[in-house]
């Protein structure tokens, strides 16, 4: 897997869905676990036409997270990865989380902007970095609908399918929603200027997964000498809310990884910490898959 940047378009060897989302099935003994990386995509479709430099948009990616967790299929988990850039459309937002000020005409369906949209980072990002406008134009309804049909829906279909398959087979499923975060909050984040720990776990205040699972993941990371907080500053967004139904045996946990552990904040390239962190996340996946197998049994 790699974080290369190119325009979206099917090649001779790839279907359009493969250009949008990839699913990697387990190569080892299966577990009722699905990891996903919805924000590591680096494909910028030709109809995006942003008015900001690519370097700024790269800063909005969860850059290299797909590579950090690339070993999880070896331990028995499915891995689902978005290939499109989150600034094009964000699969971790609802379809009603839309900023009508970005549109040149009224949206034909319901709209319910969240705090994310009010900060400029809703379904379609309005701003990037420290409140820099992404567009110098308004978007048509048709192009937003195309982004939904081309990227948002296929991503959800693949992730839904993977989790439903696990739940049908074992009666339980664990979803690990993987993200990265800057070392401190920026102007578009909920904690501007505040330094962050190595990892933030989000279970929507104990409602998206069993609290003992969150505690288990925190303890594994702490055993590896990482600092961990829970639900501060990130509690989990749409994907965790959508898939976290513990009463039904569906557990969803968001993991935010501090980019300073593996990436240079200026060049946005990997630093010397990348290999060690990838190995640690592989061990974490192994422990999570073991936990899930034991719980399912």
Short mmCIF file of C-alpha atoms in Angstrom, two decimals, residues 4-10 16 19-20 41-50 54 57 61 83-89 135 137 143 146-148 150-152:
data_model
loop_
_atom_site.label_atom_id
_atom_site.label_comp_id
_atom_site.label_asym_id
_atom_site.label_seq_id
_atom_site.Cartn_x
_atom_site.Cartn_y
_atom_site.Cartn_z
CA UNK A 4 0.66 8.18 -3.88
CA UNK A 5 -1.32 11.06 -5.35
CA UNK A 6 -3.02 10.75 -8.72
CA UNK A 7 -6.28 11.44 -10.46
CA UNK A 8 -9.18 9.01 -10.11
CA UNK A 9 -9.97 6.88 -13.13
CA UNK A 10 -10.15 3.14 -13.81
CA UNK A 16 -13.94 1.75 -10.42
CA UNK A 19 -10.09 2.85 -7.30
CA UNK A 20 -12.38 4.05 -4.51
CA UNK A 41 -6.74 8.05 0.72
CA UNK A 42 -4.53 10.11 -1.58
CA UNK A 43 -6.47 10.07 -4.85
CA UNK A 44 -7.63 13.55 -5.90
CA UNK A 45 -10.27 13.24 -8.66
CA UNK A 46 -10.04 15.66 -11.60
CA UNK A 47 -13.35 17.36 -10.79
CA UNK A 48 -12.10 18.41 -7.33
CA UNK A 49 -10.44 21.64 -8.61
CA UNK A 50 -9.27 23.02 -5.24
CA UNK A 54 -1.61 20.06 -2.79
CA UNK A 57 -4.51 19.04 1.21
CA UNK A 61 -4.95 13.16 4.94
CA UNK A 83 -8.36 5.55 -1.68
CA UNK A 84 -10.05 8.91 -2.31
CA UNK A 85 -8.95 11.98 -0.35
CA UNK A 86 -11.15 12.88 2.60
CA UNK A 87 -11.14 16.54 1.53
CA UNK A 88 -12.97 15.44 -1.63
CA UNK A 89 -15.68 13.80 0.48
CA UNK A 135 -12.48 26.52 -2.98
CA UNK A 137 -16.04 28.67 -6.38
CA UNK A 143 -20.90 17.22 -8.44
CA UNK A 146 -21.35 12.35 -7.85
CA UNK A 147 -18.88 12.33 -4.96
CA UNK A 148 -21.47 10.57 -2.82
CA UNK A 150 -18.57 7.41 -6.53
CA UNK A 151 -16.87 7.41 -3.12
CA UNK A 152 -19.05 7.71 0.00
#
